[in-house]
Coordinates of C-alpha atoms in Angstrom, one line a residue:
X499 CA -16.2 9.9 -5.1
X500 CA -18.9 8.4 -7.3
X501 CA -18.5 4.7 -8.3
X502 CA -18.1 5.6 -12.0
X503 CA -15.5 8.2 -11.2
X504 CA -13.7 5.9 -8.9
X505 CA -13.7 3.1 -11.5
X506 CA -12.2 5.6 -14.0
X507 CA -9.6 6.7 -11.5
X508 CA -8.6 3.1 -10.8
X509 CA -8.5 2.0 -14.5
X510 CA -6.6 5.2 -15.4
X511 CA -3.9 4.5 -12.8
X512 CA -0.4 3.4 -13.9
X513 CA -0.8 0.0 -12.2
X514 CA -4.0 -0.8 -14.1
X515 CA -2.6 0.4 -17.4
X516 CA 0.6 -1.6 -17.0
X517 CA -1.3 -4.8 -16.1
X518 CA -3.8 -4.4 -19.0
X519 CA -1.0 -3.6 -21.5
X520 CA 1.0 -6.7 -20.3
X521 CA -2.1 -8.9 -20.5
X522 CA -3.0 -7.6 -23.9
X523 CA 0.5 -8.3 -25.2
X524 CA 0.7 -11.7 -23.6
X525 CA -2.8 -12.8 -24.9
X526 CA -2.2 -11.4 -28.3
X527 CA 1.1 -13.2 -28.6
X528 CA -0.4 -16.5 -27.3
X529 CA -3.3 -16.1 -29.7
X530 CA -1.1 -15.3 -32.7
X531 CA 1.2 -18.2 -31.9
X532 CA -1.7 -20.6 -31.5
X533 CA -3.4 -19.3 -34.7
X534 CA -0.2 -19.6 -36.7
X535 CA 0.4 -23.2 -35.4
X536 CA -3.2 -24.2 -36.1
X537 CA -3.1 -22.7 -39.6
X538 CA 0.2 -24.3 -40.4
X539 CA -0.9 -27.7 -39.2
X540 CA -4.3 -27.4 -41.0
X541 CA -2.6 -26.4 -44.2
X542 CA -0.3 -29.4 -43.9
X543 CA -3.2 -31.7 -43.4
X544 CA -5.1 -30.4 -46.4
X545 CA -2.0 -30.5 -48.6
X546 CA -1.3 -34.1 -47.5
X547 CA -4.9 -35.1 -48.2
X548 CA -4.9 -33.4 -51.6
X549 CA -1.6 -35.1 -52.5
X550 CA -2.9 -38.5 -51.4
X551 CA -6.1 -38.1 -53.4
X552 CA -4.3 -36.9 -56.5
X553 CA -1.8 -39.7 -56.3
X554 CA -4.6 -42.3 -56.0
X555 CA -6.5 -41.0 -59.0
X556 CA -3.4 -40.6 -61.1
X557 CA -2.4 -44.1 -60.2
X558 CA -5.8 -45.6 -61.2
X559 CA -5.9 -43.6 -64.4
X560 CA -2.3 -44.7 -65.3
X561 CA -3.2 -48.3 -64.6
X562 CA -6.4 -48.3 -66.7
X563 CA -5.6 -46.0 -69.6
X564 CA -3.2 -48.4 -71.5
X565 CA -5.9 -51.0 -71.8
X566 CA -8.5 -48.6 -73.3
X567 CA -9.3 -48.7 -77.0
X568 CA -8.7 -45.6 -79.0
X569 CA -10.9 -43.9 -79.8
X570 CA -12.7 -45.1 -76.7
X571 CA -16.4 -46.0 -76.7
X572 CA -18.9 -45.5 -74.0
X573 CA -18.1 -48.8 -72.4
X574 CA -14.5 -47.9 -72.0
X575 CA -15.4 -44.6 -70.4
X576 CA -17.7 -46.4 -68.0
X577 CA -14.9 -48.8 -67.0
X578 CA -12.5 -46.0 -66.4
X579 CA -15.1 -44.1 -64.3
X580 CA -15.8 -47.3 -62.3
X581 CA -12.1 -47.9 -61.7
X582 CA -11.7 -44.3 -60.4
X583 CA -14.6 -44.8 -58.0
X584 CA -16.7 -42.2 -56.2
X585 CA -18.2 -39.2 -57.9
X586 CA -16.4 -39.0 -61.2
X587 CA -16.8 -37.8 -64.7
X588 CA -15.0 -39.2 -67.8
X589 CA -15.5 -37.4 -71.1
X590 CA -14.3 -38.0 -74.7
X591 CA -15.8 -35.6 -77.2
X592 CA -19.6 -35.9 -76.9
X593 CA -19.3 -39.1 -74.9
X594 CA -19.7 -38.8 -71.1
X595 CA -19.7 -41.2 -68.2
X596 CA -20.7 -39.6 -64.9
X597 CA -21.7 -40.5 -61.4
X598 CA -22.4 -38.1 -58.6
X599 CA -22.6 -34.2 -58.6
X600 CA -19.4 -33.7 -60.5
X601 CA -21.0 -31.5 -63.1
X602 CA -22.3 -29.1 -60.5
X603 CA -18.9 -28.7 -58.8
X604 CA -16.7 -28.6 -61.9
X605 CA -15.8 -25.0 -62.7
X606 CA -15.2 -23.8 -66.3
X607 CA -11.7 -22.7 -65.3
X608 CA -10.6 -26.2 -64.2
X609 CA -12.3 -27.7 -67.3
X610 CA -10.4 -25.3 -69.6
X611 CA -7.1 -25.8 -67.7
X612 CA -7.4 -29.6 -67.8
X613 CA -7.8 -29.6 -71.6
X614 CA -4.6 -27.6 -72.0
X615 CA -2.2 -29.3 -69.6
X616 CA -0.6 -32.7 -69.4
X617 CA -0.7 -33.1 -65.6
X618 CA -3.2 -33.5 -62.8
X619 CA -5.0 -30.4 -61.5
X620 CA -6.9 -29.9 -58.2
X621 CA -9.2 -27.3 -56.9
X622 CA -10.9 -26.9 -53.5
X623 CA -14.6 -25.9 -53.4
X624 CA -16.9 -25.2 -50.5
X625 CA -20.3 -26.0 -52.1
X626 CA -22.0 -28.4 -49.7
X627 CA -18.9 -28.6 -47.5
X628 CA -15.2 -28.7 -48.3
X629 CA -14.5 -30.8 -51.4
X630 CA -11.6 -31.4 -53.7
X631 CA -12.2 -31.5 -57.5
X632 CA -9.5 -33.2 -59.5
X633 CA -9.1 -33.0 -63.3
X634 CA -6.5 -34.8 -65.4
X635 CA -6.1 -35.6 -69.1
X636 CA -5.4 -39.2 -70.3
X637 CA -2.2 -39.2 -72.3
X638 CA -1.2 -41.7 -74.9
X639 CA 2.2 -42.4 -76.5
X640 CA 2.3 -42.2 -80.3
X641 CA 4.4 -44.3 -82.6
X642 CA 7.0 -41.6 -82.6
X643 CA 7.3 -41.9 -78.8
X644 CA 5.7 -38.5 -78.0
X645 CA 3.0 -38.4 -75.3
X646 CA 0.0 -36.4 -76.3
X647 CA -3.6 -35.8 -75.3
X648 CA -5.9 -38.7 -76.1
X649 CA -9.0 -36.4 -75.8
X650 CA -10.1 -38.3 -72.7
X651 CA -10.5 -36.2 -69.6
X652 CA -11.1 -37.5 -66.1
X653 CA -12.7 -35.5 -63.3
X654 CA -13.3 -36.8 -59.7
X655 CA -14.6 -35.2 -56.5
X656 CA -13.5 -36.2 -53.0
X657 CA -15.0 -35.1 -49.8
X658 CA -12.6 -33.2 -47.4
X659 CA -15.0 -33.1 -44.5
X660 CA -12.9 -35.4 -42.4
X661 CA -9.8 -33.4 -42.9
X662 CA -11.7 -30.2 -42.2
X663 CA -12.9 -31.7 -38.9
X664 CA -9.3 -32.4 -38.0
X665 CA -8.3 -28.8 -38.8
X666 CA -11.3 -27.5 -36.7
X667 CA -10.1 -29.6 -33.8
X668 CA -6.6 -28.2 -34.1
X669 CA -8.0 -24.6 -34.1
X670 CA -10.2 -25.4 -31.0
X671 CA -7.2 -26.8 -29.2
X672 CA -5.2 -23.7 -30.0
X673 CA -7.9 -21.5 -28.7
X674 CA -8.0 -23.4 -25.4
X675 CA -4.3 -23.2 -25.1
X676 CA -4.5 -19.4 -25.6
X677 CA -7.2 -19.2 -22.9
X678 CA -5.0 -21.2 -20.5
X679 CA -2.3 -18.6 -21.0
X680 CA -4.5 -15.8 -19.6
X681 CA -4.1 -16.6 -15.9
X682 CA -0.4 -17.0 -16.4
X683 CA -0.3 -13.6 -18.2
X684 CA -2.2 -11.9 -15.3
X685 CA 0.2 -13.3 -12.7
X686 CA 3.2 -12.2 -14.7
X687 CA 1.6 -8.8 -15.2
X688 CA 1.1 -8.4 -11.5
X689 CA 4.7 -9.3 -10.8
X690 CA 6.0 -7.0 -13.5
X691 CA 3.8 -4.1 -12.4
X692 CA 4.9 -4.6 -8.8
X693 CA 8.6 -4.4 -9.8
X694 CA 8.0 -1.4 -12.0
X695 CA 5.8 0.5 -9.6
X696 CA 7.9 0.0 -6.5
X697 CA 10.3 2.8 -7.4
X698 CA 7.4 5.0 -8.4
X699 CA 5.7 4.5 -5.0
X700 CA 9.0 5.3 -3.3
X701 CA 9.3 8.4 -5.4
X702 CA 5.8 9.5 -4.4
X703 CA 6.4 8.9 -0.7
X704 CA 9.7 10.9 -0.8
X705 CA 8.0 13.7 -2.7
X706 CA 5.2 13.9 -0.1
X707 CA 7.8 14.0 2.7
X708 CA 9.7 16.7 0.9
X709 CA 6.4 18.7 0.3
X710 CA 5.6 18.3 4.0
X711 CA 8.9 19.9 5.0
X712 CA 11.2 16.9 5.5
X713 CA 14.1 18.2 3.4
X714 CA 16.1 15.1 4.3
X715 CA 13.9 12.8 2.2
X716 CA 16.0 10.8 -0.2
X717 CA 15.6 7.7 -2.4
X718 CA 17.9 4.7 -2.7
X719 CA 18.7 4.1 -6.3
X720 CA 18.6 0.5 -7.4
X721 CA 20.3 -0.8 -10.5
X722 CA 21.3 1.4 -13.4
X723 CA 18.1 1.8 -15.4
X724 CA 16.0 5.0 -16.1
X725 CA 14.2 4.7 -12.7
X726 CA 17.6 4.7 -10.9
X727 CA 18.6 7.8 -12.9
X728 CA 15.3 9.4 -11.9
X729 CA 16.0 8.6 -8.2
X730 CA 19.4 10.1 -8.4
X731 CA 17.9 13.2 -10.1
X732 CA 15.4 13.5 -7.3
X733 CA 18.1 13.2 -4.7
X734 CA 20.2 15.9 -6.4
X735 CA 17.1 18.2 -6.5
X736 CA 16.2 17.5 -2.9
X737 CA 19.8 18.2 -1.8
X738 CA 19.9 21.5 -3.8
X739 CA 16.6 22.5 -2.3
X740 CA 17.8 21.6 1.2
X741 CA 20.9 23.8 0.7
X742 CA 18.8 26.7 -0.6
X743 CA 16.3 26.5 2.2
X744 CA 19.0 26.2 4.8
X745 CA 20.7 29.3 3.3
X746 CA 17.5 31.2 3.3
X747 CA 16.7 30.1 6.9
X748 CA 20.2 31.2 8.0
X749 CA 19.8 34.6 6.3
X750 CA 16.3 35.0 7.8
X751 CA 17.6 34.2 11.2
X752 CA 20.5 36.6 10.8
X753 CA 18.0 39.3 9.7
X754 CA 15.7 38.7 12.6
X755 CA 18.6 38.6 15.1
X756 CA 19.9 41.9 13.6
X757 CA 16.5 43.5 14.0
X758 CA 16.2 42.2 17.6
X759 CA 19.7 43.4 18.5
X760 CA 19.1 46.8 16.9
X761 CA 15.8 47.2 18.7
X762 CA 17.3 46.3 22.0
X763 CA 20.2 48.7 21.5
X764 CA 17.7 51.5 20.6
X765 CA 15.3 50.9 23.5
X766 CA 17.5 52.5 26.2
X767 CA 18.4 55.7 24.3
X768 CA 14.8 55.9 23.1
X769 CA 13.5 55.6 26.6
X770 CA 15.8 58.5 27.6
X771 CA 14.8 60.5 24.5
X772 CA 11.1 59.9 25.3
X773 CA 11.6 61.2 28.8
X774 CA 13.3 64.3 27.5
X775 CA 10.6 65.0 24.9
X776 CA 7.9 64.6 27.5
X777 CA 9.7 67.2 29.6
X778 CA 9.8 69.5 26.5
X779 CA 6.1 68.7 25.9
X780 CA 5.3 70.0 29.4
X781 CA 7.1 73.3 28.5
X782 CA 5.6 73.5 25.0
X783 CA 2.8 75.9 26.1
X784 CA 5.4 78.5 27.0
X785 CA 7.3 78.2 23.8
X786 CA 6.8 80.3 20.7
X787 CA 4.3 78.9 18.2
X788 CA 6.9 77.5 15.8
X789 CA 9.0 76.0 18.6
X790 CA 5.8 74.5 20.2
X791 CA 4.8 72.8 16.9
X792 CA 8.2 71.4 16.4
X793 CA 8.3 70.1 20.0
X794 CA 5.0 68.3 19.6
X795 CA 6.1 66.8 16.3
X796 CA 9.3 65.6 18.0
X797 CA 7.4 64.1 20.9
X798 CA 5.0 62.3 18.5
X799 CA 7.7 60.9 16.3
X800 CA 9.8 59.8 19.3
X801 CA 6.8 57.9 20.8
X802 CA 6.2 56.2 17.4
X803 CA 9.8 55.2 17.2
X804 CA 9.8 53.9 20.7
X805 CA 6.6 51.9 20.0
X806 CA 8.2 50.5 16.8
X807 CA 11.2 49.3 18.8
X808 CA 9.0 47.7 21.4
X809 CA 6.9 45.9 18.7
X810 CA 10.1 44.7 16.9
X811 CA 11.3 43.3 20.2
X812 CA 8.0 41.6 20.8
X813 CA 8.0 40.1 17.2
X814 CA 11.5 38.9 17.7
X815 CA 10.4 37.0 20.8
X816 CA 7.7 35.2 18.8
X817 CA 10.2 34.4 16.0
X818 CA 12.7 33.0 18.4
X819 CA 10.2 31.0 20.3
X820 CA 11.0 32.9 23.5
X821 CA 7.4 34.2 23.9
X822 CA 5.6 32.3 26.7
X823 CA 2.2 32.4 28.4
X824 CA 1.6 33.4 32.0
X825 CA -2.0 32.3 32.5
X826 CA -3.9 33.5 35.5
X827 CA -7.5 33.7 36.5
X828 CA -9.1 36.6 34.7
X829 CA -12.6 38.0 34.6
X830 CA -12.9 38.8 31.0
X831 CA -15.4 41.7 31.1
X832 CA -13.4 43.5 33.8
X833 CA -10.2 42.9 32.0
X834 CA -11.5 44.4 28.8
X835 CA -13.1 47.3 30.6
X836 CA -9.7 48.0 32.3
X837 CA -8.0 48.0 28.9
X838 CA -10.4 50.5 27.5
X839 CA -10.3 52.6 30.7
X840 CA -6.5 52.7 30.8
X841 CA -6.4 54.1 27.2
X842 CA -9.3 56.5 27.6
X843 CA -11.5 54.7 25.2
X844 CA -14.3 53.7 27.5
X845 CA -16.6 56.5 26.4
X846 CA -16.0 55.8 22.7
X847 CA -16.4 52.0 22.7
X848 CA -19.6 50.1 23.4
X849 CA -18.9 47.0 25.5
X850 CA -21.5 44.3 25.0
X851 CA -20.8 41.8 27.8
X852 CA -24.1 40.8 29.5
X853 CA -22.4 38.7 32.2
X854 CA -19.1 38.0 33.9
X855 CA -16.9 35.6 32.0
X856 CA -14.3 33.9 34.2
X857 CA -11.3 32.4 32.3
X858 CA -7.7 31.5 32.7
X859 CA -5.6 33.6 30.2
X860 CA -2.5 35.6 30.0
X861 CA -3.8 39.0 31.2
X862 CA -1.0 41.0 29.6
X863 CA -1.5 39.4 26.2
X864 CA -5.3 39.7 26.4
X865 CA -4.7 43.4 27.0
X866 CA -2.5 43.6 23.9
X867 CA -5.1 41.7 21.8
X868 CA -7.9 44.0 22.9
X869 CA -6.0 47.2 22.6
X870 CA -4.7 46.4 19.1
X871 CA -8.1 45.4 17.8
X872 CA -9.9 48.4 19.3
X873 CA -7.1 50.8 18.3
X874 CA -7.2 49.5 14.7
X875 CA -11.0 49.9 14.6
X876 CA -10.7 53.5 15.9
X877 CA -8.0 54.4 13.4
X878 CA -9.3 52.7 10.2
X879 CA -13.0 52.3 10.9
X880 CA -15.8 54.6 12.1
X881 CA -17.7 54.8 15.3
X882 CA -19.4 53.2 17.1
X883 CA -16.8 50.5 17.9
X884 CA -18.5 47.6 19.6
X885 CA -16.7 45.0 21.7
X886 CA -18.7 41.8 22.3
X887 CA -17.8 39.1 24.8
X888 CA -19.3 35.7 25.1
X889 CA -18.3 32.6 27.0
X890 CA -18.8 29.0 26.3
X891 CA -17.9 25.9 28.3
X892 CA -14.5 25.6 26.6
X893 CA -14.0 28.8 24.7
X894 CA -14.4 32.6 25.1
X895 CA -15.2 34.8 22.2
X896 CA -14.0 38.5 21.8
X897 CA -15.5 40.3 18.8
X898 CA -14.6 43.9 17.7
X899 CA -16.8 45.6 15.1
X900 CA -16.6 49.1 13.7
X901 CA -19.0 50.9 11.4
X902 CA -16.7 52.0 8.7
X903 CA -16.3 51.0 5.1
X904 CA -15.2 47.5 6.0
X905 CA -12.4 45.4 4.6
X906 CA -12.0 44.9 0.8
X907 CA -11.9 41.3 -0.3
X908 CA -8.3 41.5 -1.4
X909 CA -7.3 43.1 2.0
X910 CA -8.8 40.6 4.5
X911 CA -6.3 37.8 3.8
X912 CA -3.3 40.1 4.5
X913 CA -4.6 42.0 7.5
X914 CA -2.3 40.0 9.8
X915 CA 0.8 40.3 7.6
X916 CA 3.7 42.4 9.0
X917 CA 3.9 45.9 7.7
X918 CA 1.0 45.3 5.3
X919 CA -0.6 48.5 4.0
X920 CA -4.1 48.3 2.5
X921 CA -3.6 51.7 0.9
X922 CA -0.2 51.7 -0.8
X923 CA -0.5 55.4 -1.5
X924 CA -0.4 56.0 2.3
X925 CA 3.3 56.6 3.1
X926 CA 3.0 56.3 6.9
X927 CA 0.5 55.0 9.3
X928 CA -0.1 55.9 12.9
X929 CA 0.8 52.5 14.1
X930 CA 4.0 50.5 13.7
X931 CA 2.6 48.2 11.1
X932 CA 3.1 45.2 13.5
X933 CA 0.1 45.6 15.8
X934 CA -2.2 43.1 13.9
X935 CA 0.6 40.6 13.4
X936 CA 1.4 40.7 17.1
X937 CA -2.3 40.3 17.9
X938 CA -2.4 37.1 15.7
X939 CA 0.7 35.8 17.3
X940 CA -0.7 36.3 20.8
X941 CA -3.9 34.5 19.8
X942 CA -1.9 31.7 18.3
X943 CA 0.2 31.4 21.5
X944 CA -3.0 30.9 23.5
X945 CA -4.0 28.1 21.0
X946 CA -6.9 30.2 19.7
X947 CA -8.0 31.5 16.3
X948 CA -8.6 35.0 14.8
X949 CA -10.6 35.9 11.7
X950 CA -11.1 39.1 9.8
X951 CA -14.1 40.0 7.8
X952 CA -17.1 42.3 7.5
X953 CA -20.2 42.4 9.7
X954 CA -23.6 42.6 8.0
X955 CA -24.9 46.2 8.2
X956 CA -21.6 47.4 9.8
X957 CA -17.9 47.6 8.9
X958 CA -14.9 45.4 9.7
X959 CA -15.2 42.7 12.2
X960 CA -12.5 40.8 14.0
X961 CA -13.4 37.6 15.8
X962 CA -11.1 36.0 18.4
X963 CA -11.7 32.6 19.9
X964 CA -9.5 31.7 22.9
X965 CA -9.4 28.6 25.1
X966 CA -11.3 29.5 28.2
X967 CA -9.1 27.4 30.6
X968 CA -5.6 27.8 29.4
X969 CA -3.3 25.3 31.2
X970 CA -1.0 26.9 33.7
X971 CA 2.6 25.8 33.3
X972 CA 4.1 24.1 36.4

């Protein structure tokens, strides 16, 4: 797997997503809490500074205003400005007394609002750094006891840089606190992911055991949450599957036992029947034509029935595990030649075996393998049928090739299935329909392999590979 694909696979896993989600939530929560705390503390500092500045200016104005002459002259405005201190502006009509950049920071809105209210107003500005601009009218009390505007307005500017530094320090501390929360969040995420993923891993392991054929795989539910319900559901499903498979296995065993029993029961009467029909076959030449044809048909069908019974008995031995090997020393070329000679195929089949090949195999099962493959090639292929033998140090190879149309792609995977018919329109075949299945079982019993395909420039080809030195049972 490429590094990029592997990284995507890891990051896309449930563990990685859980950890990342937990870290994201933890860090976001810590950052939000820190930001809210810093913002609240900063706001409190600024409000406290504003209140302190406003109280100071209001106190100075209140202390100085009663001693001012009215209408005030320039000297009175200068004394009031000096009393306030710092950048300040005192106005009365066209008279002005100013020091510092008050005019530049004073907004028309604050100027207008100060002229219309009877209390102190404050506005924060950011020009040249954080500053607080304060505006307040000077009130006088008339002879009727009513307080009214004197026409004197006082504006003052105070620097909030120190307060802003304190707010920045609080924000920085909050950021560091959030950063310190990250390792703790990772540790908690790992612990949480481990607790959540443990049941998932158990479920995966049990599912793999179940898929591998272990129908007794079960989970132990823990707690009463959704994962525990999932474990109980899995156990119920596995138990139901185990019951169904057990029932199917029992039915299959019963069916196989039935077939084996029937085949055994039929073998004896079929043997007798075969002997009788062979006697009739010897007398067939002296029978009338109709009787002769019927006799030959009866002989042929009886032989097919007897062969089917024998094949069913052989298959039942494989299914029940009763089939065993009887290895013996065999010269492969001679054994195959004897097989062909016994069946009268020696003149029809080309044997390509340049040298003797000594091996230890079950001679009878080797004969069955050879006879079934060659017989199948003769029935369904076209001459010449070629049998090739080769020997290696640990294996022997037997290859049967015909020169017919070959195997269709959809047929090759099913050639060794029981009672498989490549042509469904063909109602009956000359064989029992079990020959190739028995061949494959015999090869498997030896510990070998068999493959079906097509040869280049020829027809179907069956390739058998058998262990050359099959161990002899003690």
